[in-house]
Short mmCIF file of C-alpha atoms and ligand atoms in Angstrom, two decimals:
data_model
loop_
_atom_site.label_atom_id
_atom_site.label_comp_id
_atom_site.label_asym_id
_atom_site.label_seq_id
_atom_site.Cartn_x
_atom_site.Cartn_y
_atom_site.Cartn_z
CA MET F 1 0.00 0.00 0.00
CA ARG F 2 1.53 3.27 -1.09
CA THR F 3 -0.91 5.60 0.60
CA GLN F 4 -0.02 7.65 3.63
CA HIS F 5 -2.99 9.22 5.31
CA SER F 6 -2.56 12.17 7.63
CA PRO F 7 -5.37 14.25 9.11
CA SER F 8 -4.83 17.15 6.74
CA THR F 9 -3.66 15.65 3.46
CA THR F 10 -3.33 12.33 1.73
CA VAL F 11 -0.03 11.96 -0.02
CA MET F 12 1.42 9.04 -1.92
CA GLN F 13 5.14 9.13 -2.13
CA THR F 14 6.19 6.41 -4.50
CA LEU F 15 3.85 5.36 -7.25
CA SER F 16 3.86 2.01 -9.03
CA HIS F 17 2.39 0.20 -11.97
CA TYR F 18 -0.23 -2.50 -11.37
CA ILE F 19 0.32 -5.46 -13.67
CA ASP F 20 -0.90 -9.08 -13.63
CA GLY F 21 -2.65 -8.69 -10.29
CA GLY F 22 0.17 -7.03 -8.35
CA TRP F 23 2.08 -3.81 -7.82
CA VAL F 24 5.27 -3.59 -9.84
CA GLU F 25 8.20 -1.59 -8.56
CA GLU F 26 10.78 -0.43 -11.08
CA PRO F 27 13.72 0.79 -8.99
CA GLY F 28 15.77 1.94 -11.98
CA ALA F 29 12.92 3.65 -13.83
CA GLU F 30 13.03 7.28 -14.86
CA ARG F 31 10.68 9.25 -12.58
CA LEU F 32 8.66 12.43 -12.83
CA PRO F 33 7.62 14.57 -9.87
CA VAL F 34 3.87 14.98 -9.32
CA LEU F 35 3.05 18.52 -8.21
CA ASN F 36 0.17 19.76 -6.13
CA PRO F 37 -0.88 22.76 -8.25
CA ALA F 38 -2.23 24.60 -5.21
CA THR F 39 1.19 24.64 -3.56
CA GLY F 40 3.62 24.00 -6.40
CA GLU F 41 5.20 21.29 -4.22
CA SER F 42 6.04 17.78 -5.27
CA VAL F 43 3.78 15.23 -3.57
CA ALA F 44 4.95 12.05 -5.28
CA GLU F 45 7.26 10.55 -7.83
CA MET F 46 5.85 8.68 -10.78
CA PRO F 47 7.79 6.01 -12.70
CA LEU F 48 7.67 6.20 -16.50
CA ALA F 49 6.73 2.85 -18.01
CA THR F 50 9.07 1.77 -20.79
CA ALA F 51 8.07 -0.28 -23.82
CA ASP F 52 9.14 -3.37 -21.81
CA THR F 53 6.73 -2.51 -19.01
CA VAL F 54 3.94 -1.93 -21.51
CA ASP F 55 4.76 -5.30 -23.06
CA ARG F 56 4.53 -6.95 -19.64
CA ALA F 57 1.10 -5.40 -19.08
CA ALA F 58 -0.12 -6.32 -22.57
CA GLN F 59 1.10 -9.92 -22.23
CA ALA F 60 -0.59 -10.25 -18.82
CA ALA F 61 -3.84 -8.82 -20.19
CA HIS F 62 -3.63 -11.12 -23.21
CA ARG F 63 -3.12 -14.20 -21.03
CA ALA F 64 -6.02 -13.18 -18.79
CA PHE F 65 -8.36 -12.61 -21.72
CA LYS F 66 -8.51 -16.29 -22.65
CA ALA F 67 -10.28 -17.27 -19.43
CA TRP F 68 -11.98 -13.97 -18.64
CA ARG F 69 -13.98 -13.93 -21.86
CA SER F 70 -15.63 -17.22 -20.82
CA VAL F 71 -16.68 -16.04 -17.37
CA PRO F 72 -20.49 -15.72 -17.51
CA PRO F 73 -21.57 -12.06 -17.82
CA ILE F 74 -23.58 -12.27 -14.59
CA GLU F 75 -20.37 -13.24 -12.75
CA ARG F 76 -18.39 -10.47 -14.40
CA ALA F 77 -21.13 -8.07 -13.29
CA ARG F 78 -20.58 -9.08 -9.66
CA TYR F 79 -17.06 -7.64 -9.76
CA MET F 80 -18.66 -4.34 -10.75
CA PHE F 81 -20.92 -4.47 -7.69
CA ARG F 82 -17.87 -5.03 -5.46
CA LEU F 83 -15.92 -2.21 -7.09
CA ARG F 84 -18.91 0.11 -6.77
CA GLU F 85 -19.13 -0.54 -3.01
CA LEU F 86 -15.44 0.18 -2.49
CA LEU F 87 -15.59 3.37 -4.57
CA VAL F 88 -18.56 4.56 -2.51
CA GLN F 89 -16.76 3.76 0.76
CA HIS F 90 -13.60 5.58 -0.36
CA THR F 91 -15.22 8.55 -2.10
CA GLU F 92 -13.79 11.05 0.34
CA ASP F 93 -10.21 9.71 0.09
CA LEU F 94 -10.45 9.62 -3.69
CA ALA F 95 -11.84 13.15 -3.86
CA ARG F 96 -9.02 14.50 -1.67
CA LEU F 97 -6.43 12.89 -3.92
CA ILE F 98 -8.09 14.41 -6.99
CA THR F 99 -8.00 17.85 -5.37
CA ILE F 100 -4.36 17.42 -4.39
CA GLU F 101 -3.22 16.28 -7.84
CA HIS F 102 -5.51 18.47 -9.97
CA GLY F 103 -6.49 21.47 -7.84
CA LYS F 104 -10.26 21.40 -8.37
CA VAL F 105 -12.41 22.06 -5.30
CA LEU F 106 -13.52 19.07 -3.23
CA ALA F 107 -17.17 19.39 -4.28
CA ASP F 108 -16.14 19.03 -7.93
CA ALA F 109 -13.80 16.18 -7.10
CA ARG F 110 -16.59 14.33 -5.25
CA GLY F 111 -18.89 14.91 -8.22
CA SER F 112 -16.36 13.31 -10.55
CA VAL F 113 -16.06 10.24 -8.28
CA GLN F 114 -19.85 9.98 -8.36
CA ARG F 115 -19.78 10.05 -12.19
CA ALA F 116 -17.21 7.25 -12.17
CA ILE F 117 -19.37 5.21 -9.80
CA GLU F 118 -22.37 5.67 -12.10
CA ASN F 119 -20.42 4.13 -14.97
CA VAL F 120 -19.65 1.10 -12.80
CA GLU F 121 -23.34 0.90 -11.90
CA VAL F 122 -24.36 0.93 -15.56
CA ALA F 123 -21.74 -1.68 -16.46
CA ALA F 124 -23.14 -3.91 -13.68
CA GLY F 125 -26.11 -4.38 -16.00
CA ILE F 126 -23.91 -6.08 -18.56
CA PRO F 127 -25.96 -9.29 -18.99
CA THR F 128 -28.75 -7.15 -20.41
CA LEU F 129 -26.58 -4.58 -22.17
CA MET F 130 -24.46 -7.19 -23.91
CA MET F 131 -27.32 -9.25 -25.30
CA GLY F 132 -27.30 -9.79 -29.01
CA TYR F 133 -30.37 -10.35 -31.14
CA GLY F 134 -31.82 -13.20 -33.10
CA LEU F 135 -34.53 -13.99 -35.60
CA GLU F 136 -36.28 -17.32 -35.89
CA ASN F 137 -36.45 -18.29 -39.60
CA GLY F 138 -34.31 -15.20 -40.13
CA ALA F 139 -32.20 -16.86 -42.84
CA GLY F 140 -35.00 -18.91 -44.43
CA ARG F 141 -37.52 -21.58 -43.45
CA GLY F 142 -36.16 -23.56 -40.53
CA ILE F 143 -32.94 -21.52 -40.50
CA ASP F 144 -32.44 -19.21 -37.52
CA GLU F 145 -30.01 -16.32 -37.44
CA GLU F 146 -28.44 -14.72 -34.40
CA ALA F 147 -25.97 -11.90 -33.70
CA VAL F 148 -23.87 -12.57 -30.59
CA ARG F 149 -21.73 -9.91 -28.95
CA ARG F 150 -18.22 -11.11 -28.26
CA PRO F 151 -15.37 -9.40 -26.40
CA VAL F 152 -12.39 -8.55 -28.57
CA GLY F 153 -9.22 -8.78 -26.46
CA VAL F 154 -6.91 -6.30 -24.78
CA PHE F 155 -7.85 -2.60 -24.73
CA ALA F 156 -6.07 0.43 -23.30
CA CYS F 157 -7.16 3.94 -22.39
CA VAL F 158 -5.04 7.08 -22.37
CA ALA F 159 -6.48 9.78 -20.12
CA PRO F 160 -6.14 13.58 -19.83
CA PHE F 161 -5.25 15.55 -16.72
CA ASN F 162 -8.56 17.32 -16.16
CA PHE F 163 -10.62 14.39 -14.79
CA PRO F 164 -7.92 12.22 -13.24
CA LEU F 165 -10.24 9.59 -11.80
CA MET F 166 -13.39 9.78 -13.94
CA VAL F 167 -12.29 9.57 -17.56
CA PRO F 168 -10.93 5.98 -17.44
CA PHE F 169 -14.36 4.98 -16.08
CA TRP F 170 -16.00 6.03 -19.37
CA PHE F 171 -14.34 2.91 -20.78
CA MET F 172 -12.84 0.52 -18.24
CA PRO F 173 -16.04 -0.87 -16.59
CA TYR F 174 -17.65 -1.57 -19.96
CA ALA F 175 -14.51 -3.14 -21.44
CA VAL F 176 -14.02 -5.49 -18.51
CA ALA F 177 -17.69 -6.32 -17.97
CA THR F 178 -18.04 -7.32 -21.64
CA GLY F 179 -15.14 -9.77 -21.20
CA ASN F 180 -12.12 -7.82 -22.44
CA THR F 181 -8.99 -7.07 -20.45
CA PHE F 182 -7.69 -3.56 -19.96
CA ILE F 183 -4.75 -1.25 -19.36
CA VAL F 184 -5.18 2.27 -17.92
CA LYS F 185 -2.59 4.98 -18.66
CA PRO F 186 -3.40 8.10 -16.59
CA SER F 187 -2.04 11.55 -17.39
CA GLU F 188 1.47 11.93 -16.01
CA GLN F 189 0.32 15.16 -14.37
CA VAL F 190 -2.32 13.45 -12.20
CA PRO F 191 -1.50 9.81 -11.46
CA LEU F 192 -2.44 9.76 -7.74
CA SER F 193 -6.13 8.89 -7.64
CA GLN F 194 -5.70 5.97 -10.07
CA GLN F 195 -3.26 4.45 -7.57
CA LEU F 196 -6.01 4.35 -4.98
CA VAL F 197 -8.52 3.10 -7.58
CA PHE F 198 -6.16 0.18 -8.28
CA ASP F 199 -5.72 -0.44 -4.56
CA LEU F 200 -9.48 -0.94 -4.52
CA ILE F 201 -9.45 -3.02 -7.71
CA ASP F 202 -6.83 -5.19 -5.99
CA GLN F 203 -9.46 -6.00 -3.34
CA ILE F 204 -12.28 -7.17 -5.61
CA GLY F 205 -10.62 -10.45 -6.55
CA LEU F 206 -10.40 -10.10 -10.33
CA PRO F 207 -8.23 -12.72 -12.02
CA PRO F 208 -4.67 -11.36 -12.49
CA GLY F 209 -4.16 -9.40 -15.70
CA VAL F 210 -7.80 -8.40 -16.25
CA LEU F 211 -7.11 -4.80 -15.16
CA ASN F 212 -3.68 -3.20 -15.32
CA LEU F 213 -2.23 0.26 -14.70
CA VAL F 214 0.84 1.70 -16.37
CA ASN F 215 2.11 5.19 -15.60
CA GLY F 216 3.96 7.15 -18.18
CA ASP F 217 4.19 9.88 -20.76
CA ARG F 218 3.95 10.10 -24.55
CA HIS F 219 6.57 7.38 -25.05
CA THR F 220 4.48 5.00 -22.96
CA VAL F 221 1.48 5.94 -25.10
CA ASP F 222 3.34 5.18 -28.32
CA ALA F 223 4.33 1.78 -26.92
CA LEU F 224 0.62 1.09 -26.29
CA LEU F 225 -0.30 2.27 -29.81
CA ASP F 226 2.32 0.00 -31.37
CA HIS F 227 1.76 -3.11 -29.26
CA PRO F 228 0.44 -5.95 -31.44
CA LEU F 229 -1.58 -7.57 -28.63
CA ILE F 230 -3.60 -4.42 -27.93
CA GLN F 231 -6.79 -4.42 -30.02
CA GLY F 232 -8.17 -0.98 -29.30
CA ILE F 233 -7.47 2.43 -27.78
CA SER F 234 -9.78 4.84 -25.99
CA PHE F 235 -8.23 8.29 -25.85
CA VAL F 236 -9.31 11.57 -24.27
CA GLY F 237 -7.12 14.68 -24.49
CA SER F 238 -6.23 17.50 -26.85
CA THR F 239 -6.99 17.46 -30.58
CA PRO F 240 -3.40 17.35 -31.88
CA VAL F 241 -2.72 14.29 -29.72
CA ALA F 242 -6.11 12.77 -30.61
CA ARG F 243 -5.16 12.99 -34.30
CA HIS F 244 -1.83 11.31 -33.61
CA ILE F 245 -3.50 8.55 -31.58
CA TYR F 246 -6.19 7.99 -34.22
CA ALA F 247 -3.71 7.78 -37.08
CA ARG F 248 -1.05 5.65 -35.39
CA ALA F 249 -3.44 3.22 -33.71
CA ALA F 250 -5.40 2.80 -36.96
CA ALA F 251 -2.17 2.27 -38.92
CA ASN F 252 -1.49 -0.57 -36.48
CA GLY F 253 -4.91 -2.11 -37.16
CA LYS F 254 -6.56 -1.08 -33.88
CA ARG F 255 -10.04 0.27 -33.32
CA VAL F 256 -9.92 3.79 -31.87
CA GLN F 257 -12.17 6.29 -30.16
CA ALA F 258 -10.38 9.61 -29.61
CA SER F 259 -11.89 12.67 -27.94
CA GLY F 260 -10.17 16.01 -28.48
CA SER F 261 -10.24 19.68 -27.54
CA ALA F 262 -13.19 22.01 -27.15
CA LYS F 263 -14.30 25.61 -27.44
CA ASN F 264 -17.79 25.58 -25.97
CA VAL F 265 -20.31 28.36 -26.39
CA VAL F 266 -23.18 29.52 -24.19
CA VAL F 267 -25.89 31.59 -25.88
CA VAL F 268 -28.07 33.82 -23.70
CA MET F 269 -31.30 35.00 -25.32
CA PRO F 270 -33.02 38.21 -24.20
CA ASP F 271 -35.82 36.21 -22.48
CA ALA F 272 -33.44 34.02 -20.42
CA VAL F 273 -34.14 33.89 -16.67
CA LEU F 274 -31.00 35.76 -15.71
CA GLU F 275 -30.87 34.98 -12.00
CA LYS F 276 -30.77 31.28 -12.85
CA THR F 277 -28.68 31.63 -16.00
CA ILE F 278 -25.74 33.52 -14.55
CA PRO F 279 -24.83 31.02 -11.76
CA ASN F 280 -24.91 28.26 -14.40
CA VAL F 281 -22.66 30.23 -16.73
CA ILE F 282 -20.27 31.07 -13.89
CA ASN F 283 -20.03 27.41 -12.92
CA SER F 284 -19.57 26.38 -16.54
CA ALA F 285 -16.80 28.92 -17.26
CA PHE F 286 -14.93 29.02 -13.94
CA GLY F 287 -15.71 25.67 -12.28
CA SER F 288 -12.53 23.57 -12.22
CA SER F 289 -10.78 26.79 -13.34
CA GLY F 290 -12.23 26.40 -16.84
CA GLN F 291 -10.45 23.06 -17.25
CA ARG F 292 -13.50 20.98 -18.12
CA CYS F 293 -13.93 19.72 -21.65
CA LEU F 294 -17.54 20.97 -21.43
CA ALA F 295 -16.60 24.36 -19.91
CA GLY F 296 -18.25 27.38 -21.49
CA SER F 297 -15.48 29.54 -22.83
CA ILE F 298 -17.50 31.90 -25.07
CA ILE F 299 -20.73 33.58 -24.06
CA ILE F 300 -22.96 35.07 -26.74
CA PRO F 301 -25.56 37.46 -25.35
CA VAL F 302 -28.15 38.04 -28.08
CA GLY F 303 -29.57 41.52 -28.70
CA VAL F 304 -30.59 43.42 -25.57
CA ALA F 305 -29.24 40.62 -23.33
CA HIS F 306 -25.72 42.05 -23.73
CA GLU F 307 -25.65 44.70 -21.03
CA PRO F 308 -27.58 42.86 -18.28
CA VAL F 309 -25.51 39.71 -18.87
CA ARG F 310 -22.25 41.66 -18.67
CA GLU F 311 -23.26 43.42 -15.44
CA ALA F 312 -24.56 40.23 -13.82
CA LEU F 313 -21.39 38.32 -14.74
CA LEU F 314 -19.17 41.05 -13.31
CA ALA F 315 -21.15 41.10 -10.06
CA SER F 316 -21.03 37.31 -9.70
CA MET F 317 -17.35 37.04 -10.55
CA LYS F 318 -16.51 39.23 -7.55
CA GLN F 319 -17.78 36.37 -5.35
CA ILE F 320 -15.35 33.78 -6.75
CA GLN F 321 -12.84 33.04 -4.05
CA VAL F 322 -9.63 31.61 -5.48
CA GLY F 323 -7.41 29.29 -3.44
CA ASP F 324 -6.58 25.74 -2.43
CA GLY F 325 -9.43 23.42 -3.42
CA LEU F 326 -9.17 21.63 -0.05
CA ASP F 327 -10.43 24.82 1.63
CA PRO F 328 -14.24 24.56 1.80
CA ASP F 329 -14.66 28.33 1.25
CA VAL F 330 -12.79 28.28 -2.04
CA ILE F 331 -14.82 28.32 -5.27
CA MET F 332 -11.99 28.11 -7.81
CA GLY F 333 -8.66 26.30 -7.43
CA PRO F 334 -5.43 26.67 -9.40
CA VAL F 335 -4.77 25.63 -12.99
CA ILE F 336 -2.80 22.45 -13.50
CA SER F 337 0.77 23.74 -13.86
CA ALA F 338 3.04 26.76 -14.16
CA PRO F 339 3.32 26.29 -17.96
CA ALA F 340 -0.50 26.14 -18.20
CA ARG F 341 -0.79 29.35 -16.14
CA ASP F 342 1.79 31.11 -18.31
CA ARG F 343 0.11 29.93 -21.53
CA ILE F 344 -3.28 31.25 -20.32
CA LEU F 345 -1.81 34.60 -19.25
CA ALA F 346 -0.07 34.94 -22.62
CA ALA F 347 -3.38 34.24 -24.41
CA VAL F 348 -5.04 36.93 -22.29
CA ALA F 349 -2.34 39.43 -23.27
CA ASP F 350 -2.76 38.46 -26.95
CA GLY F 351 -6.54 38.85 -26.62
CA ALA F 352 -6.19 42.38 -25.28
CA ALA F 353 -3.67 43.21 -28.03
CA GLU F 354 -6.09 41.89 -30.68
CA GLY F 355 -8.82 44.24 -29.47
CA GLY F 356 -10.70 42.20 -26.86
CA HIS F 357 -11.99 44.43 -24.07
CA LEU F 358 -10.62 43.06 -20.78
CA LEU F 359 -13.32 43.74 -18.17
CA THR F 360 -11.84 41.98 -15.16
CA GLY F 361 -9.03 39.61 -14.20
CA GLY F 362 -6.29 38.78 -16.64
CA GLY F 363 -3.44 38.20 -14.22
CA ALA F 364 -2.00 35.57 -11.91
CA ALA F 365 -4.11 35.44 -8.73
CA GLN F 366 -2.22 35.98 -5.47
CA VAL F 367 -3.21 33.55 -2.73
CA SER F 368 -1.24 34.57 0.35
CA GLU F 369 -1.31 31.15 2.11
CA ARG F 370 -0.31 29.38 -1.11
CA PRO F 371 2.42 31.54 -2.69
CA GLY F 372 3.74 28.67 -4.86
CA GLY F 373 0.34 27.76 -6.38
CA PHE F 374 -0.59 28.17 -10.06
CA PHE F 375 -3.54 30.54 -9.70
CA VAL F 376 -5.15 32.63 -12.43
CA GLU F 377 -7.73 35.35 -11.83
CA PRO F 378 -11.23 34.71 -13.17
CA THR F 379 -11.15 36.72 -16.38
CA LEU F 380 -13.88 38.26 -18.53
CA PHE F 381 -13.49 39.83 -21.97
CA ASP F 382 -16.13 41.76 -23.90
CA ASN F 383 -16.37 42.57 -27.61
CA VAL F 384 -14.42 39.54 -28.74
CA ARG F 385 -14.90 39.03 -32.47
CA SER F 386 -14.66 36.01 -34.79
CA GLY F 387 -11.11 35.30 -35.88
CA MET F 388 -9.46 36.58 -32.67
CA ARG F 389 -7.46 33.94 -30.87
CA LEU F 390 -9.72 34.33 -27.83
CA ALA F 391 -12.56 33.18 -30.08
CA THR F 392 -10.80 30.28 -31.75
CA GLN F 393 -8.17 28.76 -29.44
CA GLU F 394 -8.93 26.40 -26.59
CA LEU F 395 -7.53 28.25 -23.54
CA PHE F 396 -8.48 25.64 -20.91
CA GLY F 397 -8.39 28.21 -18.13
CA PRO F 398 -10.73 30.59 -16.26
CA VAL F 399 -11.23 32.99 -19.17
CA LEU F 400 -14.69 33.81 -20.53
CA SER F 401 -15.02 35.78 -23.77
CA MET F 402 -18.19 37.67 -24.59
CA MET F 403 -19.10 37.80 -28.29
CA PRO F 404 -22.32 39.80 -28.53
CA ALA F 405 -24.63 38.93 -31.46
CA GLN F 406 -27.78 40.50 -32.81
CA THR F 407 -29.62 37.31 -33.75
CA LEU F 408 -29.76 33.60 -32.95
CA ASP F 409 -28.63 32.93 -36.54
CA GLU F 410 -25.47 34.90 -35.89
CA ALA F 411 -24.85 32.95 -32.67
CA ILE F 412 -25.30 29.61 -34.44
CA ALA F 413 -22.90 30.72 -37.20
CA ILE F 414 -20.25 31.49 -34.56
CA ILE F 415 -20.69 28.03 -32.99
CA ASP F 416 -20.53 26.19 -36.29
CA GLY F 417 -17.60 28.34 -37.46
CA SER F 418 -15.40 26.78 -34.77
CA PRO F 419 -13.44 23.68 -35.72
CA TYR F 420 -14.50 22.11 -32.42
CA GLY F 421 -17.90 20.61 -31.66
CA ASN F 422 -17.94 19.40 -28.08
CA ALA F 423 -20.81 21.33 -26.46
CA ALA F 424 -23.08 24.36 -26.80
CA SER F 425 -25.86 25.65 -24.58
CA ILE F 426 -28.71 28.08 -24.97
CA PHE F 427 -30.46 29.90 -22.15
CA THR F 428 -34.00 30.88 -23.11
CA GLU F 429 -37.65 30.30 -22.18
CA HIS F 430 -38.61 30.29 -25.86
CA GLY F 431 -39.31 26.76 -27.06
CA GLY F 432 -38.94 27.69 -30.71
CA ALA F 433 -35.52 29.28 -30.20
CA ALA F 434 -34.35 26.29 -28.17
CA ARG F 435 -35.59 23.87 -30.80
CA GLU F 436 -33.98 25.79 -33.65
CA PHE F 437 -30.71 25.88 -31.72
CA GLY F 438 -30.80 22.16 -30.92
CA ALA F 439 -31.62 21.20 -34.48
CA ARG F 440 -28.90 23.32 -36.07
CA VAL F 441 -25.75 23.46 -33.95
CA ASP F 442 -23.19 20.86 -34.97
CA VAL F 443 -21.89 19.76 -31.56
CA GLY F 444 -21.95 16.53 -29.57
CA ASN F 445 -23.64 17.82 -26.42
CA ILE F 446 -26.43 20.41 -26.43
CA GLY F 447 -27.71 22.13 -23.30
CA VAL F 448 -31.01 24.00 -22.95
CA ASN F 449 -30.80 26.04 -19.75
CA ILE F 450 -27.93 23.73 -18.71
CA GLY F 451 -24.44 25.18 -18.33
CA VAL F 452 -22.48 21.93 -18.48
CA ALA F 453 -24.31 19.44 -20.72
CA ALA F 454 -22.50 16.36 -19.40
CA PRO F 455 -24.17 13.09 -20.44
CA MET F 456 -25.05 10.61 -17.73
CA ALA F 457 -23.29 7.23 -17.77
CA TYR F 458 -26.05 5.52 -19.79
CA PHE F 459 -25.70 8.04 -22.63
CA PRO F 460 -22.64 8.36 -24.91
CA PHE F 461 -20.04 11.01 -24.05
CA GLY F 462 -18.31 12.55 -27.03
CA GLY F 463 -18.09 15.55 -29.28
CA ALA F 464 -18.24 16.20 -33.01
CA ARG F 465 -15.92 17.52 -35.73
CA GLU F 466 -12.36 18.21 -34.41
CA SER F 467 -13.50 17.27 -30.89
CA PHE F 468 -13.87 13.58 -31.74
CA PHE F 469 -12.28 11.02 -34.04
CA GLY F 470 -14.02 7.69 -34.42
CA THR F 471 -17.59 6.46 -34.42
CA GLU F 472 -18.44 5.04 -30.99
CA HIS F 473 -18.13 7.37 -28.00
CA GLY F 474 -17.41 6.46 -24.38
CA GLN F 475 -20.12 5.37 -21.89
CA GLY F 476 -23.43 3.61 -22.34
CA ARG F 477 -24.37 1.66 -25.47
CA ASP F 478 -21.60 3.23 -27.53
CA ALA F 479 -19.08 1.71 -25.14
CA ILE F 480 -20.74 -1.70 -25.44
CA ASN F 481 -20.47 -1.45 -29.23
CA PHE F 482 -16.84 -0.35 -29.10
CA PHE F 483 -15.79 -3.16 -26.80
CA THR F 484 -17.62 -5.97 -28.62
CA ASP F 485 -17.85 -7.54 -32.03
CA ARG F 486 -21.14 -8.77 -33.41
CA ARG F 487 -20.66 -12.32 -34.64
CA ILE F 488 -23.34 -13.98 -36.70
CA VAL F 489 -24.55 -17.54 -36.15
CA ILE F 490 -26.85 -19.08 -38.76
CA ARG F 491 -28.32 -22.37 -37.64
CA ARG F 492 -30.40 -25.18 -39.08
CA TRP F 493 -31.00 -28.82 -38.20
CA PHE F 494 -31.31 -31.63 -40.74
CA GLY F 495 -32.80 -34.17 -38.33
CA GLY F 496 -36.14 -33.72 -36.64
CA VAL F 497 -38.47 -35.04 -33.98
CA SER F 498 -38.90 -38.76 -34.33
CA ASP F 499 -42.65 -38.82 -34.16
CA ALA F 500 -45.60 -36.52 -34.03
CA ARG F 501 -45.60 -36.51 -30.20
CA GLY F 502 -42.04 -35.19 -30.08
CA HIS F 503 -40.40 -38.42 -28.80
CA TRP F 504 -36.82 -39.04 -29.98
P1 NAD R 1 -3.03 15.96 -23.73
O1 NAD R 1 -3.51 15.69 -25.11
O2 NAD R 1 -1.84 16.81 -23.56
O3 NAD R 1 -2.68 14.58 -22.98
C1 NAD R 1 -3.62 13.53 -22.89
C2 NAD R 1 -2.86 12.21 -22.77
O4 NAD R 1 -2.08 12.02 -23.93
C3 NAD R 1 -1.93 12.11 -21.58
O5 NAD R 1 -2.10 10.85 -20.97
C4 NAD R 1 -0.54 12.25 -22.20
O6 NAD R 1 0.42 11.46 -21.53
C5 NAD R 1 -0.73 11.76 -23.61
N1 NAD R 1 0.09 12.48 -24.59
C6 NAD R 1 0.39 13.80 -24.58
N2 NAD R 1 1.12 14.13 -25.67
C7 NAD R 1 1.26 12.99 -26.39
C8 NAD R 1 1.91 12.68 -27.62
N3 NAD R 1 2.54 13.61 -28.33
N4 NAD R 1 1.86 11.40 -28.05
C9 NAD R 1 1.22 10.44 -27.37
N5 NAD R 1 0.59 10.69 -26.19
C10 NAD R 1 0.60 11.94 -25.71
O7 NAD R 1 -4.31 16.54 -22.94
P2 NAD R 1 -4.34 17.13 -21.45
O8 NAD R 1 -3.67 18.46 -21.44
O9 NAD R 1 -3.93 16.10 -20.47
O10 NAD R 1 -5.92 17.33 -21.27
C11 NAD R 1 -6.60 18.48 -21.65
C12 NAD R 1 -7.21 18.32 -23.02
O11 NAD R 1 -8.14 17.23 -23.02
C13 NAD R 1 -8.03 19.52 -23.45
O12 NAD R 1 -7.76 19.77 -24.81
C14 NAD R 1 -9.46 19.07 -23.26
O13 NAD R 1 -10.41 19.73 -24.08
C15 NAD R 1 -9.36 17.64 -23.60
N6 NAD R 1 -10.46 16.86 -23.05
C16 NAD R 1 -11.44 16.48 -23.90
C17 NAD R 1 -12.51 15.76 -23.41
C18 NAD R 1 -13.63 15.35 -24.33
O14 NAD R 1 -14.53 14.63 -23.92
N7 NAD R 1 -13.58 15.78 -25.59
C19 NAD R 1 -12.58 15.39 -22.05
C20 NAD R 1 -11.54 15.80 -21.21
C21 NAD R 1 -10.47 16.53 -21.73
#
């Protein structure tokens, strides 16, 4: 057990890989420090898995697959029930680790554990979800046809930093419950909470090799992409990396689902209920310091909504207390790293130089008790126009850009002019406007009076256009499709009952 619990913090000092049912120490491995972004201090050291380590994990998963695929689905589901109970029992420990490694406030961290648990709950229904379909006489008189879902083999997921615990759960429970074996590769910036997840997995009694964890960076990822025993890759991260993953995994004959970057828009119509709309927009733009893939990063007030929206945002933003996410009074934590902070501040400076009107924020936030933390002030721009970098680039920080429009048509054109298509929301009480919006915007997740349109576990989670590469998304039925093949059985019998009463 690598976890040290103290009353104030939970810190893991030496991290390991989990392969073939046990923790694997690699004394000679190259290591990376893991920083707490609220303090800037190193809280752990993470070993980088080499191609040999990846091979060990892939071989173990491949060996395990042979027997695991034949375990009856109802028995595989029982492991999900056990895992669910342990995740529920350890929610608070997991949430603290997420806050320490990522910086988001504890309430957000707990919410993300809950989302992970819900995916395990859905995957516990695998006997029903995995059923195929059949048709008596489907292939002719006396010839029945059936489609059976079969597991495929070894899968791996490569996760981003912004949901350290949750994102692997969009895939892992479904992959394993359908009879595949699996390797998780967390982001090298946030490997802590997956260590505790695998401590829990270690307790549910899975056969060795069914679930494995390798820590590492881009070289580890390339070893996964190139490994001949790995049949498929589930990726979530930025678009340039998603493209690389999609191309390289496909070139190696693997199936791939790859989620990429986002630039999400919130439209506020003149009839929106402002006192409800603004808290939702604030949460969407500044929750998790703007580091959610569904975060609103552009707000389009339509027509006369412009001035009241601007004033209400400014008033609400004054209430955002920035600090260490472990502090219950804090509303917004740090961003993930010093380079991320510097990149966001540079984008803010560019935005002002390009003509964006900086209304508030724009600098590094000073938190006196946490002088080494990577804090950015909640930032609001007005009069941002199409083509400016504030309007086109994913900033992944607490920066909201207002792009006023005169009509809903104009707002929809701005949304569809972006290369990304992860999410878009409209705030209105007008059914016709909401319907028009929903029918026309080309994004994966549409919110109507919802600031963060995050699909529940039984619905697919994925974007469109440059925000997603592949066909099947994570979660729900899409995940079942991704992790299974449909095999056809056509059946007939040449003999028959021996007499009219059915005696043989
Ligand atoms: P990232 O693309 O930098 O890294 C994601 C993963 O890819 C990490 O595990 C990393 O080790 C690996 N990686 C990084 N560079 C690589 C390379 N050159 N070759 C192979 N592997 C590489 O993303 P991030 O900064 O960790 O996460 C933030 C990004 O993820 C944002 O763009 C955000 O929009 C996106 N995201 C998207 C969704 C979605 O559902 N579309 C969800 C969460 C995050």
